[in-house]
Short mmCIF file of C-alpha atoms in Angstrom, two decimals:
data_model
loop_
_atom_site.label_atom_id
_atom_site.label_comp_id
_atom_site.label_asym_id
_atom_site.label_seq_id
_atom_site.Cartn_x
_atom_site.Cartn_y
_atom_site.Cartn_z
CA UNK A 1 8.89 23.66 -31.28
CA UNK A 2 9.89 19.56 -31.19
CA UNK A 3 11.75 18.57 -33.84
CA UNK A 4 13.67 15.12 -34.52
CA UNK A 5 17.32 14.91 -33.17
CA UNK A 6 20.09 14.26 -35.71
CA UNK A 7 21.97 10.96 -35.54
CA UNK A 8 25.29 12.63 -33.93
CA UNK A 9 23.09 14.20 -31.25
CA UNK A 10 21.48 10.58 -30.29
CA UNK A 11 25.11 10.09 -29.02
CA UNK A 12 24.39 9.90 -25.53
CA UNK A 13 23.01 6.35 -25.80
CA UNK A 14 26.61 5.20 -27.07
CA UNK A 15 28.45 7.10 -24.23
CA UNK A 16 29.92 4.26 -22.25
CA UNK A 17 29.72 6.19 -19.16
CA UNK A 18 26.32 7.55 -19.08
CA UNK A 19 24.96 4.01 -19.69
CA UNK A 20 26.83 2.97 -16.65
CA UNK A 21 24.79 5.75 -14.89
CA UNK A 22 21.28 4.56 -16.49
CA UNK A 23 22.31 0.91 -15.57
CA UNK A 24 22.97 1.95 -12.08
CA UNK A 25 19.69 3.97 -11.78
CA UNK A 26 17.72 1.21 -13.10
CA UNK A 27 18.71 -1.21 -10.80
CA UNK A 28 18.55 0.43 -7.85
CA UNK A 29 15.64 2.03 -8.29
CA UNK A 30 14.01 -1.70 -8.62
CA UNK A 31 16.03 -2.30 -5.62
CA UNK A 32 13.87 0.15 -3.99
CA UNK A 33 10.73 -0.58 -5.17
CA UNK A 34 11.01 -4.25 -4.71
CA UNK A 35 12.60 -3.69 -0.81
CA UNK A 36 9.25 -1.07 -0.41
CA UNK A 37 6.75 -4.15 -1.36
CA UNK A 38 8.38 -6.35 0.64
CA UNK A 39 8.89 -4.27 3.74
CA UNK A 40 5.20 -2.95 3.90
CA UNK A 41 3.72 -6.43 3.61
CA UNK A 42 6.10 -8.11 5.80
CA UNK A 43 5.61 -5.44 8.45
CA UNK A 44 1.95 -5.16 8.06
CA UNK A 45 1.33 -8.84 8.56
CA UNK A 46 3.27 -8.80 11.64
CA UNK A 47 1.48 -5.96 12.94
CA UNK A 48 -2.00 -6.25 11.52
CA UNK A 49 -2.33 -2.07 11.85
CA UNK A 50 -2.90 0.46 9.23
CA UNK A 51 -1.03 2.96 11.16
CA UNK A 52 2.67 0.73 10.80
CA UNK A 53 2.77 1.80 6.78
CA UNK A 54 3.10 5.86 7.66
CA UNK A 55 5.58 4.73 9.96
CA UNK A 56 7.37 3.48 6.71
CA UNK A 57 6.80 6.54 5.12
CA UNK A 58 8.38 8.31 7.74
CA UNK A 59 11.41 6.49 8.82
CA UNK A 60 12.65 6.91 5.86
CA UNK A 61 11.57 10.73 4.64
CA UNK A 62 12.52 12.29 8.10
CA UNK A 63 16.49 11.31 7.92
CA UNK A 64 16.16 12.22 4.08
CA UNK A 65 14.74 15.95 4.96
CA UNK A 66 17.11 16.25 7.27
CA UNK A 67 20.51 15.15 5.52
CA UNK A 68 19.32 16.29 2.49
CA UNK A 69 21.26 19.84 2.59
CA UNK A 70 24.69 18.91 4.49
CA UNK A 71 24.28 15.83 1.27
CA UNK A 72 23.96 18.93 -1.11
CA UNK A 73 27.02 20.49 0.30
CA UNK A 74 29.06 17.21 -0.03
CA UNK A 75 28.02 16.61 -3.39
CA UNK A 76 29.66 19.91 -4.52
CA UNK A 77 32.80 19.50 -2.21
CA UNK A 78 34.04 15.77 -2.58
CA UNK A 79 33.37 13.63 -5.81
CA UNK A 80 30.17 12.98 -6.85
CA UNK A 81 31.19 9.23 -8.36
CA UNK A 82 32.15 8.44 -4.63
CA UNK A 83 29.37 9.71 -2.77
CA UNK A 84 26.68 7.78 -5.37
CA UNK A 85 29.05 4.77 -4.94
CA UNK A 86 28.63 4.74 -1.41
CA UNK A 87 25.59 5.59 -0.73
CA UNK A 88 24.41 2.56 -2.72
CA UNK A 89 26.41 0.42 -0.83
CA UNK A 90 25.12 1.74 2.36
CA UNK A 91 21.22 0.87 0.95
CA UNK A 92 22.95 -2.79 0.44
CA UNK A 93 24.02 -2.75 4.18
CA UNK A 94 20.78 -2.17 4.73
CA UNK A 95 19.13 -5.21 2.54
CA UNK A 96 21.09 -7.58 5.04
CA UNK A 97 20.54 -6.19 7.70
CA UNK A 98 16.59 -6.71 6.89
CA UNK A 99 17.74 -10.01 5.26
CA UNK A 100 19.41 -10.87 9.28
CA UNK A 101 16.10 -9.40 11.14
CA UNK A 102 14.13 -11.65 9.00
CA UNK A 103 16.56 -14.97 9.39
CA UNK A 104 16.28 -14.27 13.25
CA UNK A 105 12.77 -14.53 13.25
CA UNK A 106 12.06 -11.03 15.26
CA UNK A 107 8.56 -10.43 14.80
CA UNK A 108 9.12 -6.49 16.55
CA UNK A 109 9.09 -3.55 13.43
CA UNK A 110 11.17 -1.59 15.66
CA UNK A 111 14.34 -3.11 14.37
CA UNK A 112 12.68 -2.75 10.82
CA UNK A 113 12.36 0.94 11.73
CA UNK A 114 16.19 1.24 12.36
CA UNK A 115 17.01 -0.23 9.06
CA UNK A 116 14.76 2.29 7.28
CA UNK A 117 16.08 5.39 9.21
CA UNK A 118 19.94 4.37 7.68
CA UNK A 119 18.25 3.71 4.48
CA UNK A 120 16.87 6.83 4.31
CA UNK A 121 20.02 8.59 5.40
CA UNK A 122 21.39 7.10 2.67
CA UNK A 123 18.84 8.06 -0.24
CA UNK A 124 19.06 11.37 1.19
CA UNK A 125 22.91 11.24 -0.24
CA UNK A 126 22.01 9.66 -3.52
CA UNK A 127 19.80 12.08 -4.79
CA UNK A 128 22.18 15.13 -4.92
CA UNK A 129 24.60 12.84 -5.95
CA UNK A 130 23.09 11.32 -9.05
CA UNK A 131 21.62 14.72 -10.38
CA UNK A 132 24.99 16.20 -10.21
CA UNK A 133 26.52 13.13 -11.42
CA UNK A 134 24.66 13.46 -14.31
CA UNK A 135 25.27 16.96 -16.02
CA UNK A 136 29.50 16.20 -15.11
CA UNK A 137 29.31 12.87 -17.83
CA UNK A 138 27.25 13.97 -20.32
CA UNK A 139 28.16 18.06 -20.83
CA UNK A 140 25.47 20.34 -21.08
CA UNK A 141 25.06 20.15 -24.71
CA UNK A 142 23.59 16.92 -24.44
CA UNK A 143 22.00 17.40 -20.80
CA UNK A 144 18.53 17.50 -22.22
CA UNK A 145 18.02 14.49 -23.47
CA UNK A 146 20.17 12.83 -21.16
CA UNK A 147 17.42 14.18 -18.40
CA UNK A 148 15.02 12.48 -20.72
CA UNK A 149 16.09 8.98 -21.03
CA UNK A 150 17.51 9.16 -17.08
CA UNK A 151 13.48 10.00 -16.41
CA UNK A 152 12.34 6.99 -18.27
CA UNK A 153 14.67 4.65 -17.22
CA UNK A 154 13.13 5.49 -13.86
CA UNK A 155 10.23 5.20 -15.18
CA UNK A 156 10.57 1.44 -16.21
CA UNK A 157 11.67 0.66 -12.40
CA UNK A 158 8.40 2.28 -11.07
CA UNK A 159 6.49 0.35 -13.37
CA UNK A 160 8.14 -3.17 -12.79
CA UNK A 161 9.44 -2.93 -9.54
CA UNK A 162 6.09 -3.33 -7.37
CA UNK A 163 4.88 -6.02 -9.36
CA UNK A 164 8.55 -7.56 -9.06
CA UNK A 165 8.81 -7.11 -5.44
CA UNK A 166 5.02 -8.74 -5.51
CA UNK A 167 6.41 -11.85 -7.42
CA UNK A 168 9.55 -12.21 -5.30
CA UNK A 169 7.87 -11.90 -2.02
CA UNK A 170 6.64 -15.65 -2.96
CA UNK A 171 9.73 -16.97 -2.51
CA UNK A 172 9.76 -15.28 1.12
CA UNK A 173 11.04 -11.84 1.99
CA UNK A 174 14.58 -13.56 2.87
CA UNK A 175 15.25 -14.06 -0.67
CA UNK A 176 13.89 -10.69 -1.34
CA UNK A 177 16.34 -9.06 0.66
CA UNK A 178 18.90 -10.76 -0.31
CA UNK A 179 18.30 -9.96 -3.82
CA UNK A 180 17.81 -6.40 -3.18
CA UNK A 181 21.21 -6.18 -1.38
CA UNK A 182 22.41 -7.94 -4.37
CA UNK A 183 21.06 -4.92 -7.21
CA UNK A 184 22.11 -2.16 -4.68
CA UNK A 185 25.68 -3.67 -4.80
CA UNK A 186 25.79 -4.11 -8.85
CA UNK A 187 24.28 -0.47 -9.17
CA UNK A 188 27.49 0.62 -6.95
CA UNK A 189 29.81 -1.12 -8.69
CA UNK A 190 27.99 0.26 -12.11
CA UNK A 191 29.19 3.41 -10.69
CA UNK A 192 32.73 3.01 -9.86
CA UNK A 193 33.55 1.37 -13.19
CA UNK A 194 32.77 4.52 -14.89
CA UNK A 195 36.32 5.44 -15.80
CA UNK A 196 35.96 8.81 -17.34
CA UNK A 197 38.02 11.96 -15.40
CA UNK A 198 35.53 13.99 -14.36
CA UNK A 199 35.99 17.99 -13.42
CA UNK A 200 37.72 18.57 -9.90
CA UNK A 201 35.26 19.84 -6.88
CA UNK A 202 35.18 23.29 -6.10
CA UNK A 203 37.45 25.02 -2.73
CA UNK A 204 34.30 26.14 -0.45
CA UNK A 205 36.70 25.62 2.66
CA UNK A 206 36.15 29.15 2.95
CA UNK A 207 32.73 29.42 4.13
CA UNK A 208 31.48 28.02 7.31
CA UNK A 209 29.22 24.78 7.19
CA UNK A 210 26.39 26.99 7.92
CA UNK A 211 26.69 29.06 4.78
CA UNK A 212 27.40 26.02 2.16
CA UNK A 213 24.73 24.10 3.67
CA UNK A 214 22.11 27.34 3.02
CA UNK A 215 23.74 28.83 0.00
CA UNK A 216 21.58 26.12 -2.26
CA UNK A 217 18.13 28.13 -0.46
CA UNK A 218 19.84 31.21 -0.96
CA UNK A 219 20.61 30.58 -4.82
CA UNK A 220 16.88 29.04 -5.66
CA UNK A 221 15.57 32.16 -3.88
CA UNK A 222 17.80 34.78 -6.12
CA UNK A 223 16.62 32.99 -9.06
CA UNK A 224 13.07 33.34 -10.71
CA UNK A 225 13.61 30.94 -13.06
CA UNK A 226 14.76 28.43 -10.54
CA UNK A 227 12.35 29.72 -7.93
CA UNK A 228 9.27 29.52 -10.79
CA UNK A 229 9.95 26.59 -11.85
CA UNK A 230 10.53 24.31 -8.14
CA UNK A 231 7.85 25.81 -7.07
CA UNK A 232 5.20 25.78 -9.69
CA UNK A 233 6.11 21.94 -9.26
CA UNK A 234 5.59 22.24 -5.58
CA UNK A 235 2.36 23.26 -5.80
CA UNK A 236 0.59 21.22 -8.81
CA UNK A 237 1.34 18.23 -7.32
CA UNK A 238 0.63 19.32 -4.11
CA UNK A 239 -2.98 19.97 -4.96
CA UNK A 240 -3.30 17.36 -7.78
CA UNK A 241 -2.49 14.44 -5.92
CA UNK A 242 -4.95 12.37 -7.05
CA UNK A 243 -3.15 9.07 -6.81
CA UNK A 244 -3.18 9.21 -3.16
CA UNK A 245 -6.78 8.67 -3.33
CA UNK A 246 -6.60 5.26 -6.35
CA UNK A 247 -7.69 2.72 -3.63
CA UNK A 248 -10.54 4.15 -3.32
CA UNK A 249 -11.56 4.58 -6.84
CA UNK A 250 -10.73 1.18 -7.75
CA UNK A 251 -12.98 -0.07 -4.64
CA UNK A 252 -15.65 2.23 -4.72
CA UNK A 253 -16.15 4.09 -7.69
CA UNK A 254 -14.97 2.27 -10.59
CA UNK A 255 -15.14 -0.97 -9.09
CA UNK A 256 -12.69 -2.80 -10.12
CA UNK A 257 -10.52 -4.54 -7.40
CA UNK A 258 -7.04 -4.64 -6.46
CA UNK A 259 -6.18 -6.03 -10.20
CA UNK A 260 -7.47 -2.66 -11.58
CA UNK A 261 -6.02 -0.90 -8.83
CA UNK A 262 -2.87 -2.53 -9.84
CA UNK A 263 -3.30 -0.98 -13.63
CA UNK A 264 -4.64 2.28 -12.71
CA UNK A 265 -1.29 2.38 -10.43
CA UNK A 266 0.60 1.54 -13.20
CA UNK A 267 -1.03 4.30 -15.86
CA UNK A 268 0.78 7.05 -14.69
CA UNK A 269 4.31 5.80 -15.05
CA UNK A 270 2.85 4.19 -18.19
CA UNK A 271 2.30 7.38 -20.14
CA UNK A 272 5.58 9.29 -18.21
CA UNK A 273 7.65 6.59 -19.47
CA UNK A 274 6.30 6.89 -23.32
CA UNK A 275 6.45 10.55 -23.25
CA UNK A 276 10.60 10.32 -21.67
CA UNK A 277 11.11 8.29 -24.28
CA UNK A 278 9.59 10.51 -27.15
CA UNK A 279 11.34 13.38 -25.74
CA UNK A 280 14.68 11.46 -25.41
CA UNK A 281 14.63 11.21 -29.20
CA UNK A 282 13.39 14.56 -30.55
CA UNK A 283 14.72 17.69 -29.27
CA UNK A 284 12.52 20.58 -27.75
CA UNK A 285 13.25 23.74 -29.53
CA UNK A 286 11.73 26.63 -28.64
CA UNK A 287 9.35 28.29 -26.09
CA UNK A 288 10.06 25.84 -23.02
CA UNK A 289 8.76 27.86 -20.66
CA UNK A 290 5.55 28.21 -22.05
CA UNK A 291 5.25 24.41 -22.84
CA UNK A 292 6.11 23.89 -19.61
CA UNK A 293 3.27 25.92 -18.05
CA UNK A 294 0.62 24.15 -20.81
CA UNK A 295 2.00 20.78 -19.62
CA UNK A 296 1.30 21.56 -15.91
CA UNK A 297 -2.33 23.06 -17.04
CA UNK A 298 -3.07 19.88 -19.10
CA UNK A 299 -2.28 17.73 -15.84
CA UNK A 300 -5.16 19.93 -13.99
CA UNK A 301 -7.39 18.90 -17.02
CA UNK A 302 -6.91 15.24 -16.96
CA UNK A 303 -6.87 15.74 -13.20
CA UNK A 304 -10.31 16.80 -13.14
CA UNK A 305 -11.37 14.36 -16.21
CA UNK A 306 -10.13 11.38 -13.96
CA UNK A 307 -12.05 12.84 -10.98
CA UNK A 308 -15.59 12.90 -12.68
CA UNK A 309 -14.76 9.36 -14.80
CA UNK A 310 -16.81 6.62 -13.62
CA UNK A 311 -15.43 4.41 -16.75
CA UNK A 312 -12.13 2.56 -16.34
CA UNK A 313 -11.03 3.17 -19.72
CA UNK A 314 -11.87 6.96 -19.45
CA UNK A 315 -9.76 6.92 -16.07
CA UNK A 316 -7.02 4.67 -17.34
CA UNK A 317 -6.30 7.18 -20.13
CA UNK A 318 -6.80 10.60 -18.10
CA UNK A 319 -4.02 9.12 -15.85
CA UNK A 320 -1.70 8.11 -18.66
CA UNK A 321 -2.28 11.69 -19.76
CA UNK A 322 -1.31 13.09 -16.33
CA UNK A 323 1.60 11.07 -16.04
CA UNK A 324 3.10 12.01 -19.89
CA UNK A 325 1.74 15.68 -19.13
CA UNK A 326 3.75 15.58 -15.78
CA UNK A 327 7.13 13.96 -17.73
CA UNK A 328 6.94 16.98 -20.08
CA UNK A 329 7.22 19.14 -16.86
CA UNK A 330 9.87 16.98 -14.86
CA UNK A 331 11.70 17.63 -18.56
CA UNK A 332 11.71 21.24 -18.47
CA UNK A 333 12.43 22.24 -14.55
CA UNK A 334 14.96 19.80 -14.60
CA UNK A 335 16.77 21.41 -17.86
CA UNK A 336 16.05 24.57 -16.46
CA UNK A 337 17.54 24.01 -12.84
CA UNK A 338 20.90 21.93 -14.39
CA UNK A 339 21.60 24.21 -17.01
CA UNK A 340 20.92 27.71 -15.00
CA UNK A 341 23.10 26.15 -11.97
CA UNK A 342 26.84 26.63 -11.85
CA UNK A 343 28.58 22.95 -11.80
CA UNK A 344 30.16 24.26 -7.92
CA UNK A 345 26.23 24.57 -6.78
CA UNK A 346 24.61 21.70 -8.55
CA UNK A 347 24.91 19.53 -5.31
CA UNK A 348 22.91 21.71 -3.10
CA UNK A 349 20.39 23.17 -5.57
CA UNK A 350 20.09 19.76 -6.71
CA UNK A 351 19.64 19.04 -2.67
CA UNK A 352 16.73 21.86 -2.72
CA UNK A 353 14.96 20.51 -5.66
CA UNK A 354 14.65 17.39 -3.46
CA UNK A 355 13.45 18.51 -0.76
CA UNK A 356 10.69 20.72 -2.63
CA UNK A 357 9.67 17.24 -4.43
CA UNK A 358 9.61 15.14 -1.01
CA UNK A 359 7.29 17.86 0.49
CA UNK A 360 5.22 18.11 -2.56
CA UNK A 361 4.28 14.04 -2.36
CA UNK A 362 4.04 13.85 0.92
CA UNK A 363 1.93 16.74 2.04
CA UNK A 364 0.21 16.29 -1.55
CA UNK A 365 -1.05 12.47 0.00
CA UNK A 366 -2.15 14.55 3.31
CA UNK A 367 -3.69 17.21 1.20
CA UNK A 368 -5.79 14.80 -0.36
CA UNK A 369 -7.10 12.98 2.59
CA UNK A 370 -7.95 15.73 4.55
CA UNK A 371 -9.81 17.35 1.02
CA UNK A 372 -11.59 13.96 0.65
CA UNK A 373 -12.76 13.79 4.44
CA UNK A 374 -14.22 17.45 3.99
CA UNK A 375 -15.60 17.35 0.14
CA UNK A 376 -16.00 13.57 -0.80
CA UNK A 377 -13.32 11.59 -2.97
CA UNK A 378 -14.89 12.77 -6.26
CA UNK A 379 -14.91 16.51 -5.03
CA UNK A 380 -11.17 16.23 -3.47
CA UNK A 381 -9.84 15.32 -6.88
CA UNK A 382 -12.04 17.44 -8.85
CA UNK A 383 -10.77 20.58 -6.53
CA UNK A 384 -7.20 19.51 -6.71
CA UNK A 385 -7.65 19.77 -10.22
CA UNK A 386 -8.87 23.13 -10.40
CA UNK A 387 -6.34 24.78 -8.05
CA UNK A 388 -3.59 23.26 -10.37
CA UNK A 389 -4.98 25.22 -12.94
CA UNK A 390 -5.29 28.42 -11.01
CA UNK A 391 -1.54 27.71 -9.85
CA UNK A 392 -0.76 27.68 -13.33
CA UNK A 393 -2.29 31.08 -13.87
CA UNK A 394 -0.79 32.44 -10.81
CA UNK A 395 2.72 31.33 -11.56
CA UNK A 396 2.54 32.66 -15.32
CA UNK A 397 2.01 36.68 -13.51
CA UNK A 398 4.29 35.89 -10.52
CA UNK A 399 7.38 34.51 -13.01
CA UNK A 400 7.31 35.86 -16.36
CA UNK A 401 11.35 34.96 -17.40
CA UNK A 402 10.36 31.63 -16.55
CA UNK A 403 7.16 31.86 -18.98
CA UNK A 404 9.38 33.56 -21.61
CA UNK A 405 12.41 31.16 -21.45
CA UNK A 406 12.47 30.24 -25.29
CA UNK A 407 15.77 27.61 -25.73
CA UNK A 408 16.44 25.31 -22.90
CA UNK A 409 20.53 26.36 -23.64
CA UNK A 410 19.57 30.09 -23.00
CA UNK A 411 19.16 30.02 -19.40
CA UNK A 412 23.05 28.81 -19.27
CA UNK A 413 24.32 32.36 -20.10
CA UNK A 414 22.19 33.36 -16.80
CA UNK A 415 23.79 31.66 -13.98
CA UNK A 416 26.74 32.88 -11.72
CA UNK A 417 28.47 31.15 -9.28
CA UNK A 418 28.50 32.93 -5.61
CA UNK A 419 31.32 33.57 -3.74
#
């Protein structure tokens, strides 16, 4: 089913262009990371409440879950080079203008909260416009593994990018800001060197901004392999959310402080990154759906294994397991949704897939702590766990062309683009 790629097909790490893409997702994905440390502790010591780090959360996902389908339609309708370009820029802005409320001295979030809501706005923007990006550079032939090494170069930023942003915030969050404005900028400008022509934007001047910004819903919906696939995603991480709950494994059940907290944190991305990287070198051949669907069940497995663990080793390695089972997974519905999307709708399914992702982690952290108020910590994770599985056998009845997708190229000779 995984066999090793031939030399000509490891050509994507010597296309020019899409390592200007990976270079430009690197950095300003540590950008991000870095800017999140540093804006949580900064506004947490000036506050001293609990409550100001969901107000974080939520400056920044409400503009994104709002923009995120008008950002679709633009992604599709102007070029997609442009739109990352800018939108990287704009999260710059937005370093100095935390780097200026620091400087001042203003010891009021509110401001803060400004500068999040235009970040935000801005991410929302990105995210259509990098998975788009993506499938125009490389061609689909070698979209696979470009999906691959794009998910573990993201990957390495989530695991070096909080203890980065940790490291800098010694030096004082001014200099933190000021580098992050610094990355955004170079990830921009990693963008608009890419030289290569790139395919023309299709005419939707047609339909009214209504219909383009909904014809992304309407697409997923009219497609079970889409549908299956967002969804099933949706759902298992939904209900196996156990990271949401770490700090209070590391303090109270494996004991092990905010260093261990730190590396169980870090386990996840540990064992996505090693599997992105196995899978950006060998090529999966046949029956991706049903790998797919074994990948999810294995998550609900080690979900439930980490739940019951009371050793740090055993819970160390059940997340690293989660997190490479969960790579295999982002592999495949990615694939699936790029490669059964026409290029004139990748911008708003792409849009869609976003928004099913941000609802998935952030009601997946408030499924969790309402589960662990009402069953205990162990019990939240350990029923998390099992519903992932039973999603898993749910979604195998409810979707069976996504179960029987065979080749990742198949799906291509499946996709139409509406009028």
């Amino acid at each position: 089913m995984i066999r090793s790629l031939t030399p000509e097909a490891d050509s994507v790490l010597r296309d020019r262009a899409f390592v200007q893409l990976l270079t430009g997702r690197i950095t300003a994905t540590l950008a991000t990371q870095i800017q999140s440390v540093v804006v949580g502790w900064q506004l947490y010591d000036m506050t001293r409440d609990p409550l100001t780090l969901g107000w974080v959360g939520l400056a920044q996902f409400l503009p994104m879950a709002l923009l995120v389908l008008p950002a679709g339609d633009a992604a599709d309708r102007l070029p997609r080079r442009l739109i990352l370009t800018a939108s990287w820029l704009v999260q710059a802005i937005a370093g100095l203008l935390f780097l200026a409320l620091t400087l001042s001295g203003s010891q009021s979030p509110v401001g803060f909260f400004g500068v999040l809501v235009l970040f935000g706005m801005a991410r929302a923007f990105a995210g259509p416009g990098m998975q788009s990006l993506l499938p125009q550079i490389v061609g689909e032939a070698r979209l696979p593994k470009a999906i691959a090494w794009n998910s573990s170069a993201f990957q390495v930023a989530v695991i070096g990018g909080p203890a980065l942003g940790g490291a800098v915030y010694l030096l004082g969050p001014a200099f933190a800001y000021l580098l992050c404005a610094l990355l955004f900028a170079s990830a921009a400008v990693s963008i608009a060197m890419i030289r290569r022509r790139l395919p023309a934007r299709a005419d939707t001047t047609r339909q009214s901004a209504f219909a383009r910004f909904t014809a992304g819903i309407v697409y997923v919906r009219t497609r079970p392999i889409i549908l299956g696939a967002i969804s099933l995603d949706l759902f298992a991480v939904l209900l196996g959310g156990a990271t949401a709950l770490l700090p209070v494994y590391a303090h109270e059940i494996l004991h092990v402080g905010p260093a261990g907290l730190g590396l169980l944190r870090s386990a996840v991305a540990i064992g996505a990154f090693a599997m992105g990287v196995y899978l950006g070198r060998n090529a999966l051949e046949r029956r991706a759906g049903a790998i797919m669907f074994a990948a999810v069940a294995i998550f609900g497995f080690a979900t439930i294994v980490f739940g019951l663990s009371s050793s740090f080793v055993l819970s160390f390695f059940a997340l690293m397991i989660m997190g490479a089972a969960d790579m295999i997974s982002v592999f495949v519905r990615s694939s699936l949704i790029q490669l059964a999307t026409p290029d004139a709708m990748r911008g708003r399914v792409n849009a869609v897939n976003m928004l099913f992702i941000g609802a998935s982690n952030e009601l997946g952290e408030f499924e969790s702590g309402v589960t662990a108020a009402l069953f205990g910590t162990v019990g939240a994770v350990v029923i998390g766990g099992a519903g992932t599985l039973a999603v898993v056998g749910i979604w195998m009845a409810l979707f069976p062309a996504l179960r029987r997708v065979d080749r990742l190229s198949d799906v291509a000779t499946t996709r139409t683009t509406p009028d």
